[in-house]
């Protein structure tokens, strides 16, 4: 149960830097190192217009304002940031007054969304380190915090040194309070302050460590990594919706396979993605091959800046389970489609509760799965209905991946590839070709009953087929 505690800051301050960290420090703790952005390789063309205008407007109104956090880190790495955050000493109402389209959001952590066309910039007021008014739960997790403070305090409140950099695009200055530039050059992810304490305040930081290390190809510093295994269970106290967001970010990191592997290596998956054990320990190597291919295809799409559907991703992660249960039920004599439906219900019921997957993604997954057997029925009416389906492209890609991993007939995938490329005459020829190959109704193969657990649809295929 959550209880409200009013603590003074000695307990909360993440600024309890180790002696080693203090010795390493050249500048006094409150004075940042200042670097020239262009000399560090910041390409200003990668900064969105909306972010620059937000900073400029706030400065014009007499406030301090900087691009902050992941955006600065990414700019220094030459990556185009996917979103921009701005930090300022203006309070939420003052921020709001400086813009035509801005609204204050959040209750527990108030900040302002400033809108420029389709882009939204998240603007937050520098947060204080010391406060009597920070609400914690019984595990020490911060629940509410609206006390404003100095910039150096705001820096110390951030998670990793490379995420505590402030960039002023007007003066081209990078302000570095925690040797983030040095860690960035050394490609190290290092927690600010005492890692154990920081994980207790917010267990999501453990997931962020793994995710950002995978996304950036950074090492997690030893002291930052060490407590994770032991503290992994604290993840269970985090609201599901937040965990799900974090999982989505991990799957969209551009290095999802590495991220999931690390998540499991640190034992963090127990609290947020327990199905990973089933994915990685699947007894059929084709199962693991399928998931690996799906994740690699996702990573490639992210690198090409193409959209990735969460429904597709979760459908891929869970397919082995669905397929196994489908085979089993079908093998015991259940008809193909009811067997698939029942297998899907079973998996959704047992696996998805822990994940808090939003309903719309679950319905995407269900559609992708239910369309799989329909690829085998290659009659004109079925084909056109299938191709008109809103989820056709995802289901088609899914079928191709199954074929690549040997989980369905490679000839089927080739047939569909040819069909989609073909003109009307060629399409008729392809359909005629399948007719001549179709097993006639009433043949012994149609009547044969499957043994439980047996594979189906021909020697190589590992999924039931409608001709069975
Ligand atoms: P991404 O590339 O995924 O956006 P990010 O570091 O920018 O990574 P955001 O969630 O956008 O992640 O957060 C922006 C910034 O806010 C971070 O860089 C960090 O400074 C701070 N921050 C975010 N989450 C936390 C947290 N749990 N604890 C402390 N600081 C955080
Ligand atoms: Mg970000």
PDB file of N, CA and C in Angstrom, residues 3 75 114 116 122 151 193 202 231 270 374 464:
ATOM      1  N   UNK A   3       1.969   4.814   1.120  1.00  0.00           N
ATOM      2  CA  UNK A   3       1.746   5.738   2.227  1.00  0.00           C
ATOM      3  C   UNK A   3       2.543   7.003   1.971  1.00  0.00           C
ATOM      4  N   UNK A  75      22.527  14.371 -29.786  1.00  0.00           N
ATOM      5  CA  UNK A  75      23.186  15.353 -30.662  1.00  0.00           C
ATOM      6  C   UNK A  75      24.700  15.177 -30.619  1.00  0.00           C
ATOM      7  N   UNK A 114       4.599  22.482 -25.019  1.00  0.00           N
ATOM      8  CA  UNK A 114       4.530  23.617 -25.939  1.00  0.00           C
ATOM      9  C   UNK A 114       4.386  23.056 -27.344  1.00  0.00           C
ATOM     10  N   UNK A 116       4.169  23.363 -31.460  1.00  0.00           N
ATOM     11  CA  UNK A 116       4.452  24.093 -32.704  1.00  0.00           C
ATOM     12  C   UNK A 116       4.046  23.168 -33.837  1.00  0.00           C
ATOM     13  N   UNK A 122       8.521  19.237 -24.591  1.00  0.00           N
ATOM     14  CA  UNK A 122       8.200  19.111 -23.175  1.00  0.00           C
ATOM     15  C   UNK A 122       9.121  20.049 -22.394  1.00  0.00           C
ATOM     16  N   UNK A 151      19.587  24.955 -11.196  1.00  0.00           N
ATOM     17  CA  UNK A 151      19.949  24.106 -12.333  1.00  0.00           C
ATOM     18  C   UNK A 151      20.862  22.946 -11.914  1.00  0.00           C
ATOM     19  N   UNK A 193      25.198   9.806  -8.518  1.00  0.00           N
ATOM     20  CA  UNK A 193      24.902   9.496  -7.117  1.00  0.00           C
ATOM     21  C   UNK A 193      25.010   8.013  -6.833  1.00  0.00           C
ATOM     22  N   UNK A 202      13.374   5.130  -8.017  1.00  0.00           N
ATOM     23  CA  UNK A 202      12.655   4.854  -9.260  1.00  0.00           C
ATOM     24  C   UNK A 202      13.232   3.608  -9.935  1.00  0.00           C
ATOM     25  N   UNK A 231      18.204  -5.965  -7.043  1.00  0.00           N
ATOM     26  CA  UNK A 231      17.069  -5.057  -6.852  1.00  0.00           C
ATOM     27  C   UNK A 231      15.983  -5.242  -7.907  1.00  0.00           C
ATOM     28  N   UNK A 270      11.585 -10.698 -15.137  1.00  0.00           N
ATOM     29  CA  UNK A 270      10.597 -11.376 -14.291  1.00  0.00           C
ATOM     30  C   UNK A 270       9.432 -10.448 -13.962  1.00  0.00           C
ATOM     31  N   UNK A 374      -5.236 -18.241 -43.281  1.00  0.00           N
ATOM     32  CA  UNK A 374      -5.950 -17.788 -44.482  1.00  0.00           C
ATOM     33  C   UNK A 374      -5.012 -17.624 -45.680  1.00  0.00           C
ATOM     34  N   UNK A 464      -0.307 -25.947 -38.525  1.00  0.00           N
ATOM     35  CA  UNK A 464      -1.369 -26.656 -39.213  1.00  0.00           C
ATOM     36  C   UNK A 464      -1.701 -25.935 -40.520  1.00  0.00           C
TER      37      UNK A 464
END
